[in-house]
Short mmCIF file of C-alpha atoms in Angstrom, two decimals:
data_model
loop_
_atom_site.label_atom_id
_atom_site.label_comp_id
_atom_site.label_asym_id
_atom_site.label_seq_id
_atom_site.Cartn_x
_atom_site.Cartn_y
_atom_site.Cartn_z
CA MET A 1 10.13 21.93 19.42
CA SER A 2 9.44 24.49 21.88
CA SER A 3 5.96 26.81 21.84
CA LEU A 4 8.70 29.78 21.08
CA GLN A 5 10.53 28.09 18.26
CA GLU A 6 7.11 26.51 16.57
CA ARG A 7 5.86 30.15 17.02
CA LYS A 8 9.01 32.48 15.37
CA TRP A 9 9.55 29.46 12.84
CA LEU A 10 5.06 29.66 11.94
CA MET A 11 5.40 34.19 11.78
CA SER A 12 8.08 33.94 9.43
CA ARG A 13 6.94 30.97 7.12
CA ARG A 14 2.84 31.37 7.16
CA LYS A 15 1.47 33.97 4.37
CA PRO A 16 -1.70 35.54 4.73
CA LEU A 17 -4.82 33.16 3.86
CA ILE A 18 -2.95 30.27 2.67
CA GLY A 19 -0.70 29.43 5.68
CA ASN A 20 2.03 27.56 4.82
CA LEU A 21 1.10 25.86 1.51
CA PRO A 22 3.30 27.53 -1.20
CA ASP A 23 5.98 25.84 1.16
CA ILE A 24 4.61 21.89 0.67
CA PRO A 25 6.05 20.37 -2.24
CA PRO A 26 3.97 18.93 -5.08
CA LYS A 27 4.27 15.52 -4.96
CA HIS A 28 6.95 13.84 -2.27
CA SER A 29 6.25 16.27 0.26
CA TRP A 30 7.29 13.67 3.12
CA LEU A 31 10.43 14.39 2.13
CA LYS A 32 10.31 17.81 3.08
CA PHE A 33 8.27 16.79 6.39
CA LYS A 34 11.30 14.65 7.26
CA GLU A 35 13.68 17.39 6.68
CA TRP A 36 11.22 19.45 9.18
CA ALA A 37 10.91 17.49 11.51
CA ASP A 38 15.01 17.24 11.64
CA GLN A 39 14.89 20.70 12.45
CA TYR A 40 12.04 21.23 14.38
CA GLY A 41 10.83 18.23 16.53
CA PRO A 42 9.35 15.15 15.75
CA ILE A 43 5.41 16.75 15.72
CA PHE A 44 5.29 20.12 14.54
CA ARG A 45 2.02 22.09 13.01
CA LEU A 46 1.70 23.60 9.64
CA ASN A 47 -1.38 25.48 8.59
CA LEU A 48 -2.82 24.97 4.94
CA ALA A 49 -5.22 27.39 4.38
CA GLY A 50 -6.73 27.78 7.25
CA ARG A 51 -6.57 23.74 8.55
CA GLU A 52 -4.65 22.94 10.95
CA HIS A 53 -2.09 19.77 10.85
CA TYR A 54 -0.24 18.35 12.95
CA VAL A 55 3.05 16.16 11.35
CA VAL A 56 4.25 13.19 13.42
CA SER A 57 7.43 11.66 12.39
CA LYS A 58 8.22 9.39 15.87
CA GLU A 59 6.34 5.83 16.22
CA LYS A 60 5.68 5.81 19.63
CA ILE A 61 3.94 9.41 19.32
CA ALA A 62 1.61 8.04 16.78
CA ASN A 63 0.30 5.15 18.70
CA ASP A 64 -0.09 7.29 21.51
CA LEU A 65 -2.38 9.59 19.29
CA LEU A 66 -3.89 7.11 16.57
CA ARG A 67 -4.10 3.41 18.42
CA GLU A 68 -4.10 4.77 21.91
CA ARG A 69 -7.03 7.35 21.85
CA GLY A 70 -8.02 5.79 18.65
CA ASN A 71 -11.77 6.62 19.36
CA ILE A 72 -11.23 10.10 18.34
CA TYR A 73 -7.96 10.39 16.56
CA SER A 74 -9.65 8.16 13.44
CA SER A 75 -11.96 10.01 11.61
CA ARG A 76 -11.13 11.62 8.20
CA GLU A 77 -10.92 15.21 6.70
CA GLN A 78 -14.20 15.20 4.14
CA LEU A 79 -12.00 17.16 1.02
CA PRO A 80 -14.67 17.95 -1.01
CA ALA A 81 -13.00 16.32 -3.98
CA ALA A 82 -12.13 12.66 -3.11
CA ALA A 83 -14.38 12.63 -0.22
CA VAL A 84 -17.59 14.37 -1.51
CA LEU A 85 -17.71 14.54 -5.18
CA LEU A 86 -16.15 11.85 -6.50
CA SER A 87 -17.12 9.12 -3.69
CA ARG A 88 -20.39 10.38 -2.20
CA GLY A 89 -19.68 9.34 1.28
CA LEU A 90 -19.66 5.43 0.07
CA ARG A 91 -15.92 4.86 0.13
CA PRO A 92 -14.72 3.32 3.45
CA VAL A 93 -10.79 4.52 3.09
CA LEU A 94 -12.12 7.82 2.60
CA LEU A 95 -14.84 8.17 5.29
CA PRO A 96 -15.48 9.79 9.11
CA TYR A 97 -15.79 7.65 12.17
CA ASP A 98 -19.08 6.66 12.13
CA ASP A 99 -21.61 3.61 11.97
CA VAL A 100 -21.50 3.30 7.99
CA TRP A 101 -17.07 3.08 8.46
CA ARG A 102 -17.85 0.73 11.08
CA ASN A 103 -20.74 -1.58 9.84
CA GLY A 104 -17.88 -2.01 6.40
CA ARG A 105 -14.91 -2.60 8.40
CA ARG A 106 -16.26 -5.46 10.38
CA LEU A 107 -17.10 -7.12 6.91
CA MET A 108 -13.92 -6.31 6.11
CA HIS A 109 -12.26 -8.24 8.94
CA LEU A 110 -15.10 -10.63 8.39
CA LEU A 111 -13.14 -11.60 5.35
CA ALA A 112 -9.54 -10.95 5.80
CA MET A 113 -8.65 -12.07 9.22
CA PRO A 114 -5.75 -13.98 9.58
CA SER A 115 -8.01 -17.15 9.13
CA ALA A 116 -9.85 -16.13 5.69
CA ALA A 117 -6.19 -15.20 4.63
CA ALA A 118 -4.66 -18.53 5.05
CA THR A 119 -7.82 -19.62 2.82
CA TYR A 120 -6.42 -17.55 -0.07
CA GLU A 121 -3.16 -18.94 -0.37
CA PRO A 122 -4.14 -21.39 -2.83
CA THR A 123 -4.92 -18.92 -5.26
CA GLN A 124 -1.47 -17.21 -4.32
CA ALA A 125 -0.01 -20.07 -4.88
CA MET A 126 -1.36 -20.53 -8.33
CA LEU A 127 -1.01 -16.65 -9.65
CA SER A 128 2.53 -16.53 -8.66
CA THR A 129 3.84 -19.42 -10.61
CA TRP A 130 2.01 -17.18 -13.92
CA LEU A 131 4.22 -14.09 -12.46
CA LEU A 132 7.66 -16.05 -12.28
CA GLU A 133 6.67 -17.98 -15.58
CA ASN A 134 6.10 -13.83 -17.07
CA LEU A 135 8.99 -12.69 -15.42
CA ILE A 136 11.43 -14.59 -16.40
CA ARG A 137 10.30 -14.74 -20.38
CA SER A 138 10.34 -11.28 -20.23
CA PRO A 139 11.69 -9.35 -17.64
CA THR A 140 11.43 -5.75 -19.11
CA ASP A 141 7.80 -5.97 -18.87
CA TYR A 142 7.81 -6.77 -14.77
CA GLU A 143 5.29 -3.82 -14.33
CA GLN A 144 2.71 -5.60 -16.24
CA TRP A 145 3.66 -8.93 -14.74
CA ILE A 146 3.33 -7.68 -11.19
CA GLU A 147 0.35 -5.50 -11.98
CA GLN A 148 -1.46 -8.34 -12.77
CA TYR A 149 -0.34 -10.47 -10.18
CA SER A 150 -2.16 -8.27 -7.48
CA SER A 151 -4.96 -6.78 -9.47
CA GLY A 152 -5.72 -10.79 -10.18
CA LEU A 153 -5.69 -11.59 -7.20
CA MET A 154 -7.96 -8.95 -5.96
CA LEU A 155 -10.14 -9.83 -9.06
CA ARG A 156 -10.28 -13.68 -7.80
CA LEU A 157 -11.35 -12.94 -4.73
CA ALA A 158 -13.81 -9.82 -3.75
CA PHE A 159 -15.87 -11.03 -7.69
CA GLY A 160 -14.82 -14.08 -8.63
CA ARG A 161 -13.33 -13.26 -12.35
CA LYS A 162 -9.62 -13.71 -14.02
CA ILE A 163 -7.17 -11.92 -15.72
CA THR A 164 -6.16 -13.28 -18.75
CA THR A 165 -5.00 -11.03 -21.07
CA GLY A 166 -5.51 -7.40 -18.58
CA LYS A 167 -6.59 -5.91 -21.62
CA GLU A 168 -10.16 -7.29 -20.82
CA PRO A 169 -12.96 -4.02 -20.79
CA GLU A 170 -14.06 -4.24 -17.16
CA VAL A 171 -10.62 -5.10 -16.01
CA ARG A 172 -9.67 -1.79 -17.91
CA ARG A 173 -12.76 0.13 -16.37
CA ILE A 174 -11.28 -1.13 -12.86
CA TYR A 175 -7.99 0.27 -13.79
CA LYS A 176 -9.05 3.43 -14.46
CA VAL A 177 -10.80 3.67 -11.12
CA LEU A 178 -7.79 3.53 -9.24
CA GLU A 179 -5.77 5.74 -11.38
CA ASN A 180 -8.74 7.92 -10.91
CA LEU A 181 -8.65 7.31 -7.61
CA GLU A 182 -4.75 8.10 -7.05
CA ARG A 183 -4.87 11.56 -8.74
CA ILE A 184 -8.05 12.94 -7.09
CA ALA A 185 -7.28 12.54 -4.46
CA SER A 186 -3.27 13.25 -4.42
CA PRO A 187 -2.64 16.37 -2.23
CA GLY A 188 -2.89 19.46 -4.56
CA ALA A 189 -4.88 17.63 -7.10
CA TYR A 190 -7.93 20.30 -6.77
CA LEU A 191 -8.17 23.62 -5.96
CA VAL A 192 -11.15 23.18 -3.53
CA ASP A 193 -9.68 20.77 -1.25
CA THR A 194 -7.62 23.99 -0.54
CA PHE A 195 -10.11 26.11 -0.78
CA PRO A 196 -13.42 24.35 0.43
CA SER A 197 -15.77 27.77 -0.37
CA LEU A 198 -15.16 26.72 -4.48
CA MET A 199 -17.65 24.32 -3.35
CA MET A 200 -20.28 27.60 -3.23
CA LEU A 201 -20.42 27.96 -6.89
CA PRO A 202 -22.43 26.60 -9.36
CA LYS A 203 -21.33 23.71 -12.07
CA PRO A 204 -21.37 26.21 -15.02
CA LEU A 205 -18.51 28.61 -12.62
CA ALA A 206 -17.09 24.87 -11.27
CA PRO A 207 -16.50 22.62 -14.22
CA PHE A 208 -14.78 20.09 -11.32
CA LYS A 209 -18.31 19.72 -10.76
CA GLN A 210 -19.44 18.06 -12.98
CA GLU A 211 -15.78 15.87 -14.04
CA LEU A 212 -16.29 14.60 -10.49
CA GLU A 213 -20.11 13.57 -10.85
CA ASP A 214 -19.10 12.13 -13.95
CA LEU A 215 -16.59 10.12 -12.83
CA HIS A 216 -18.53 9.04 -9.23
CA GLN A 217 -21.17 7.64 -11.75
CA GLU A 218 -18.41 5.73 -13.82
CA GLU A 219 -17.16 4.19 -10.94
CA LEU A 220 -20.89 3.73 -9.55
CA SER A 221 -22.08 2.11 -12.55
CA LEU A 222 -18.94 -0.18 -12.24
CA PHE A 223 -19.63 -1.50 -8.95
CA ARG A 224 -23.09 -2.22 -9.12
CA LYS A 225 -22.45 -3.91 -12.18
CA LEU A 226 -19.96 -6.36 -10.91
CA ARG A 227 -22.45 -6.74 -7.62
CA ASP A 228 -26.03 -6.89 -9.99
CA ASP A 229 -23.56 -9.94 -12.09
CA ILE A 230 -23.00 -11.60 -8.84
CA ARG A 231 -26.41 -11.77 -8.24
CA VAL A 232 -27.37 -13.32 -11.28
CA GLU A 233 -25.46 -15.54 -10.59
CA ILE A 234 -25.80 -16.42 -6.66
CA ASP A 235 -29.99 -16.50 -8.56
CA ALA A 236 -28.82 -19.14 -11.33
CA GLY A 237 -26.84 -21.07 -8.83
CA THR A 238 -23.42 -21.02 -10.02
CA ALA A 239 -21.51 -18.05 -8.22
CA PRO A 240 -17.77 -18.50 -7.27
CA ASP A 241 -16.94 -18.01 -4.15
CA CYS A 242 -15.84 -14.29 -3.77
CA TRP A 243 -16.16 -11.16 -1.03
CA GLU A 244 -19.06 -9.95 -3.27
CA LYS A 245 -21.62 -13.15 -2.76
CA VAL A 246 -20.52 -13.00 1.13
CA ALA A 247 -21.69 -9.06 0.89
CA VAL A 248 -24.74 -9.72 -1.36
CA GLU A 249 -25.49 -12.80 0.98
CA LYS A 250 -25.44 -10.11 3.92
CA GLU A 251 -27.45 -6.92 2.88
CA GLY A 252 -30.04 -7.32 5.57
CA GLU A 253 -27.69 -7.92 8.61
CA SER A 254 -24.71 -5.33 7.44
CA GLY A 255 -26.07 -2.22 8.31
CA LEU A 256 -25.12 -0.84 5.31
CA THR A 257 -27.01 0.12 1.88
CA PRO A 258 -26.34 -1.98 -1.08
CA ASP A 259 -24.13 0.84 -2.75
CA GLN A 260 -22.54 0.70 0.36
CA LEU A 261 -21.68 -2.82 1.14
CA ALA A 262 -20.87 -2.44 -3.29
CA TYR A 263 -17.96 0.37 -2.57
CA VAL A 264 -16.37 -2.12 0.40
CA ILE A 265 -15.66 -5.01 -2.19
CA GLY A 266 -14.54 -2.36 -4.61
CA THR A 267 -12.29 -0.59 -2.05
CA MET A 268 -10.62 -3.54 -0.49
CA PHE A 269 -9.90 -4.57 -4.56
CA GLU A 270 -8.16 -0.99 -4.54
CA ALA A 271 -6.20 -0.87 -1.67
CA GLY A 272 -4.78 -4.73 -2.27
CA SER A 273 -4.27 -4.10 -5.84
CA GLY A 274 -2.01 -1.25 -5.45
CA THR A 275 -0.22 -1.94 -2.29
CA THR A 276 0.90 -4.94 -2.76
CA ALA A 277 2.23 -3.97 -6.68
CA ALA A 278 4.35 -1.18 -5.35
CA GLY A 279 6.37 -3.15 -2.59
CA MET A 280 6.72 -6.07 -5.35
CA MET A 281 8.21 -3.51 -7.49
CA SER A 282 10.33 -1.56 -4.50
CA PHE A 283 11.40 -5.54 -2.97
CA LEU A 284 12.90 -5.51 -6.97
CA LEU A 285 14.63 -2.04 -6.15
CA CYS A 286 16.44 -2.91 -3.75
CA MET A 287 17.60 -6.37 -4.97
CA VAL A 288 19.48 -4.45 -7.92
CA LEU A 289 20.74 -2.11 -5.34
CA HIS A 290 21.97 -3.89 -2.85
CA PRO A 291 23.53 -7.33 -4.39
CA GLU A 292 24.95 -8.66 -1.51
CA GLU A 293 21.56 -8.39 0.02
CA GLN A 294 20.45 -10.24 -2.73
CA ARG A 295 22.97 -12.59 -1.49
CA LYS A 296 21.91 -13.81 1.77
CA VAL A 297 18.50 -14.39 0.47
CA HIS A 298 19.85 -16.60 -2.24
CA GLU A 299 21.72 -18.80 0.51
CA GLU A 300 18.92 -18.72 2.86
CA LEU A 301 16.77 -19.81 0.62
CA ASP A 302 18.89 -23.02 -1.16
CA ARG A 303 19.92 -24.27 2.63
CA VAL A 304 16.22 -24.52 3.70
CA ILE A 305 14.87 -25.32 -0.41
CA GLY A 306 17.07 -26.45 -2.15
CA SER A 307 17.04 -26.00 -5.98
CA GLU A 308 14.23 -29.13 -6.62
CA ARG A 309 10.99 -27.07 -5.43
CA LEU A 310 9.87 -23.92 -5.18
CA PRO A 311 9.12 -22.47 -1.62
CA GLN A 312 5.70 -22.81 -0.15
CA PHE A 313 4.23 -21.30 2.34
CA ALA A 314 4.48 -23.73 4.92
CA ASP A 315 8.07 -22.81 4.66
CA MET A 316 7.96 -19.24 6.57
CA PRO A 317 9.06 -19.92 9.67
CA ASP A 318 11.80 -21.44 8.65
CA LEU A 319 12.64 -17.92 6.16
CA PRO A 320 13.65 -15.82 8.60
CA TYR A 321 15.72 -13.85 5.95
CA VAL A 322 13.00 -13.47 3.60
CA ARG A 323 11.01 -12.48 5.72
CA ALA A 324 12.95 -9.68 6.85
CA THR A 325 14.31 -8.43 3.31
CA MET A 326 10.43 -8.15 2.88
CA LYS A 327 10.00 -6.15 6.03
CA GLU A 328 13.03 -3.84 5.49
CA THR A 329 12.01 -3.80 1.87
CA LEU A 330 8.75 -1.69 3.58
CA ARG A 331 10.72 0.19 5.74
CA TRP A 332 12.90 1.64 3.41
CA ARG A 333 10.55 2.37 0.73
CA PRO A 334 7.53 2.50 2.28
CA VAL A 335 4.16 2.44 0.10
CA THR A 336 2.09 5.10 1.38
CA ALA A 337 5.14 7.26 2.70
CA GLY A 338 3.60 10.45 3.53
CA GLY A 339 0.31 8.33 5.43
CA VAL A 340 -3.01 8.77 4.64
CA PRO A 341 -4.03 11.65 7.53
CA HIS A 342 -6.36 11.05 10.85
CA LEU A 343 -9.16 13.70 11.83
CA LEU A 344 -8.99 14.63 15.33
CA THR A 345 -12.59 14.68 16.21
CA LYS A 346 -12.73 16.00 20.29
CA ASP A 347 -9.83 18.55 21.77
CA ASP A 348 -6.76 16.68 22.81
CA VAL A 349 -3.37 17.73 24.88
CA TYR A 350 -0.64 15.64 24.45
CA ASN A 351 2.35 15.68 26.56
CA GLY A 352 1.16 19.93 26.94
CA THR A 353 0.66 20.29 24.02
CA PHE A 354 -3.02 20.85 22.83
CA ILE A 355 -4.22 19.87 19.60
CA PRO A 356 -7.57 20.97 18.50
CA ALA A 357 -10.45 19.54 16.75
CA GLY A 358 -10.78 19.18 13.46
CA THR A 359 -6.65 18.83 12.65
CA ASN A 360 -5.34 16.59 10.92
CA ILE A 361 -2.38 14.14 12.22
CA HIS A 362 -0.04 13.13 9.53
CA ALA A 363 1.95 9.98 10.87
CA ASN A 364 4.32 10.39 7.86
CA GLN A 365 5.87 7.52 7.63
CA TRP A 366 9.10 8.29 5.45
CA ALA A 367 9.97 9.79 8.34
CA ILE A 368 8.78 7.22 11.19
CA HIS A 369 10.81 4.90 9.16
CA ARG A 370 13.90 6.73 9.06
CA ASP A 371 13.79 6.96 12.74
CA PRO A 372 17.55 6.47 14.29
CA GLU A 373 16.83 5.59 17.68
CA LEU A 374 14.93 2.51 16.58
CA TYR A 375 16.27 2.52 12.82
CA PRO A 376 20.44 2.81 13.87
CA GLU A 377 21.78 4.20 10.12
CA PRO A 378 17.92 4.46 9.26
CA GLU A 379 19.87 5.54 5.05
CA THR A 380 21.10 2.04 4.82
CA PHE A 381 19.38 -1.28 3.72
CA LYS A 382 19.65 -3.53 6.56
CA PRO A 383 17.74 -6.65 6.60
CA GLU A 384 20.04 -7.82 9.41
CA ARG A 385 18.13 -4.95 12.14
CA TRP A 386 15.27 -7.23 12.22
CA LEU A 387 17.12 -10.47 12.93
CA ASP A 388 20.36 -9.01 15.41
CA PRO A 389 19.87 -8.88 19.06
CA LYS A 390 22.19 -5.18 19.11
CA TYR A 391 19.38 -3.71 16.75
CA PRO A 392 16.37 -2.42 18.61
CA THR A 393 14.01 -4.05 16.10
CA TYR A 394 15.34 -7.26 16.43
CA LYS A 395 12.36 -9.89 18.33
CA GLU A 396 12.21 -13.64 18.83
CA PRO A 397 11.40 -16.09 17.80
CA LEU A 398 12.93 -16.30 14.18
CA SER A 399 10.23 -18.33 13.21
CA THR A 400 7.35 -16.03 13.80
CA TYR A 401 9.29 -12.51 13.87
CA PRO A 402 10.33 -10.10 11.84
CA ASN A 403 6.67 -11.03 10.32
CA LEU A 404 4.36 -7.53 9.60
CA GLN A 405 1.47 -7.69 11.79
CA GLY A 406 0.84 -4.26 13.66
CA PHE A 407 3.79 -2.97 11.50
CA SER A 408 3.33 0.85 10.72
CA ALA A 409 4.19 0.48 7.31
CA PHE A 410 0.75 -0.60 7.05
CA GLY A 411 -0.55 2.55 9.26
CA PHE A 412 -1.87 2.76 12.69
CA GLY A 413 -4.84 2.48 15.20
CA ARG A 414 -8.70 1.36 13.79
CA ARG A 415 -6.94 2.75 10.46
CA ILE A 416 -4.88 -0.44 10.12
CA CYS A 417 -5.01 -1.54 6.00
CA PRO A 418 -7.34 -4.45 6.67
CA GLY A 419 -5.53 -6.36 3.46
CA LEU A 420 -2.64 -6.62 5.89
CA ASN A 421 -2.79 -10.75 6.31
CA ILE A 422 -3.07 -10.71 2.53
CA ALA A 423 -1.05 -8.14 1.27
CA GLU A 424 1.32 -10.50 4.07
CA ARG A 425 1.63 -13.59 2.73
CA SER A 426 2.09 -12.26 -1.57
CA LEU A 427 5.10 -10.79 -0.41
CA PHE A 428 6.52 -13.48 1.05
CA LEU A 429 6.12 -15.93 -1.45
CA LEU A 430 7.14 -13.59 -3.92
CA ILE A 431 10.25 -12.81 -2.96
CA ALA A 432 11.40 -16.27 -2.06
CA ARG A 433 9.42 -17.51 -5.55
CA ILE A 434 11.65 -14.61 -7.65
CA ALA A 435 14.73 -15.04 -5.64
CA TRP A 436 14.75 -18.26 -5.76
CA ALA A 437 14.50 -19.01 -9.47
CA CYS A 438 16.15 -15.03 -10.31
CA GLU A 439 19.34 -13.08 -10.21
CA VAL A 440 18.71 -9.25 -11.08
CA LYS A 441 21.40 -7.15 -11.08
CA LYS A 442 21.78 -3.60 -12.62
CA LYS A 443 22.06 -3.23 -16.66
CA THR A 444 25.32 -4.30 -18.49
CA LEU A 445 25.55 -1.92 -21.39
CA ALA A 446 27.54 -2.47 -24.54
CA THR A 447 30.36 -0.63 -22.96
CA GLY A 448 31.02 -3.01 -20.02
CA GLU A 449 29.74 -0.55 -17.38
CA GLU A 450 26.83 -0.62 -15.26
CA GLU A 451 23.93 1.40 -16.44
CA GLU A 452 23.18 3.17 -13.14
CA VAL A 453 19.50 3.07 -11.00
CA PRO A 454 18.39 5.80 -9.19
CA LEU A 455 18.15 5.52 -5.75
CA TYR A 456 14.73 7.48 -5.37
CA ASP A 457 12.93 8.04 -8.87
CA TYR A 458 9.16 7.55 -7.33
CA THR A 459 6.29 8.26 -8.76
CA ALA A 460 3.56 10.68 -7.19
CA GLY A 461 -0.05 10.06 -5.31
CA PHE A 462 -2.04 7.28 -2.29
CA ASN A 463 1.33 4.16 -3.15
CA ALA A 464 4.67 5.44 -4.12
CA GLN A 465 6.22 3.03 -5.87
CA PRO A 466 9.98 3.38 -8.65
CA LYS A 467 9.43 4.31 -11.97
CA TRP A 468 10.19 2.13 -14.36
CA PHE A 469 13.37 0.74 -14.00
CA PRO A 470 15.94 -1.36 -16.54
CA PHE A 471 17.65 -4.50 -14.95
CA ASP A 472 19.40 -7.73 -16.06
CA LEU A 473 17.59 -10.59 -14.96
CA LYS A 474 19.47 -14.11 -15.03
CA VAL A 475 17.76 -18.05 -13.73
CA ARG A 476 19.90 -19.42 -11.12
CA GLY A 477 20.17 -22.76 -13.56
CA ASP A 478 18.04 -25.05 -15.44
CA GLU A 479 16.46 -27.15 -13.15
CA ARG A 480 14.65 -24.53 -11.56
CA LEU A 481 13.49 -22.71 -14.99
CA LYS A 482 12.31 -26.52 -15.54
CA ILE A 483 10.29 -26.39 -12.21
CA ALA A 484 9.19 -22.71 -12.39
CA ASN A 485 7.48 -23.82 -16.06
CA GLU A 486 6.33 -27.00 -15.17
CA GLU A 487 4.28 -25.22 -12.03
CA ALA A 488 2.99 -22.30 -14.18
CA GLU A 489 1.50 -25.35 -16.73
CA MET A 490 0.10 -27.79 -13.99
CA ALA A 491 -1.38 -24.02 -12.30
CA ARG A 492 -3.44 -23.69 -15.74
CA GLU A 493 -4.45 -27.04 -15.72
CA ARG A 494 -6.43 -27.00 -11.72
CA ASP A 495 -7.41 -23.43 -12.29
CA PRO A 496 -10.91 -23.40 -10.41
CA LEU A 497 -11.74 -20.63 -13.08
CA LYS A 498 -10.56 -22.47 -15.61
CA GLY A 499 -13.01 -22.34 -18.45
CA ARG A 500 -14.83 -19.33 -16.84
#
């Protein structure tokens, strides 16, 4: 969009004091931003109550700014509700780009880098058998089983604990912390984020202050308890190998306070449990809506794996269509569809456009993943785009590509999701095993007609996932059912936390 077009548009849309704020829908703002990108170009400016925002809708622009100039485009605006009052400068995902963030990120890298992620594969394989068993037994409860897998994995990795029912008091507290963060960090949830001057009000006139202080104390006490429990087990020589144990042992050399370390581990749990669950629910939706693509996944699995064993991590190089389906799911229905804004810390100029320090840069993943130059027929769910040389996204060798490394669905530059390597392994194995064992399709009504499933009926918040939808599930043969049940039972016997 030219400077003249931009000025005319902004002048026609902005309101005194609040700017373009009334034009932003209360949820799924990324859909409106995509409309504006189509009309005004791949980078346009908004003023939200005096704060400058640029929305980016092309991957190249996002990489040019957020990756190539990451030294000045990697901070976060310190919004009062989530960053200041709820997190008190402790939650890494909301921290500014400073030494505290860098020290925390260093620990995250140690715990989630590829070599470390590979050591978690036995746990992922074990938990995936239980998800498969439960999904076959009760497909209508698919949300519960997927969340139990993702949260159960992160609870084991982070704190050396297991989820048995999902109703354990400590587990419920963790879930509540996640729900609170999602709600409070959602755009527009608190008026103080739009008008920070409200922070000047005394507590009696600003009830949100007391509410968020109480919620902060609850999550802080939870993270401290999880850390202190590990300390007791370390002293007793009974501590399981887990991220919290590493954090406690590195307190003196990490450059972080004990509470900052506790939030590093807590944040990794938050990020890992939510994103994997949302991605898997979108996968089921994609298969229900696109039975022809599901058949192609089945064909590859039957050819490579057969019917006598479950897919394993070692099969990943031989299953490019499974990996393409995984990647296309995250493109077609990105989890963090609106992206998490980066804050520019120094004046910059990009292609003749001046961007002042203090500007928020939104990499709108919904629009980025619908760029027709990079993704022809962007609204079509098409795993082939990652496998056929005629598409711009094709890359070889197919024993390695497609994969999720550096994929924009996980963010950009120095703020890219640190748990990408763990998430990729979870998504691959779950997709492969569910598709190997099951066929999912639209539910057949008593009339014989199929019950329609919405194309896009998603939750609002940080991580968008499809709201519950009906489907029929059929196991692909008695032999596969027998193998799935036997693997789940053997996993229970081998569980390293059995008896804890």
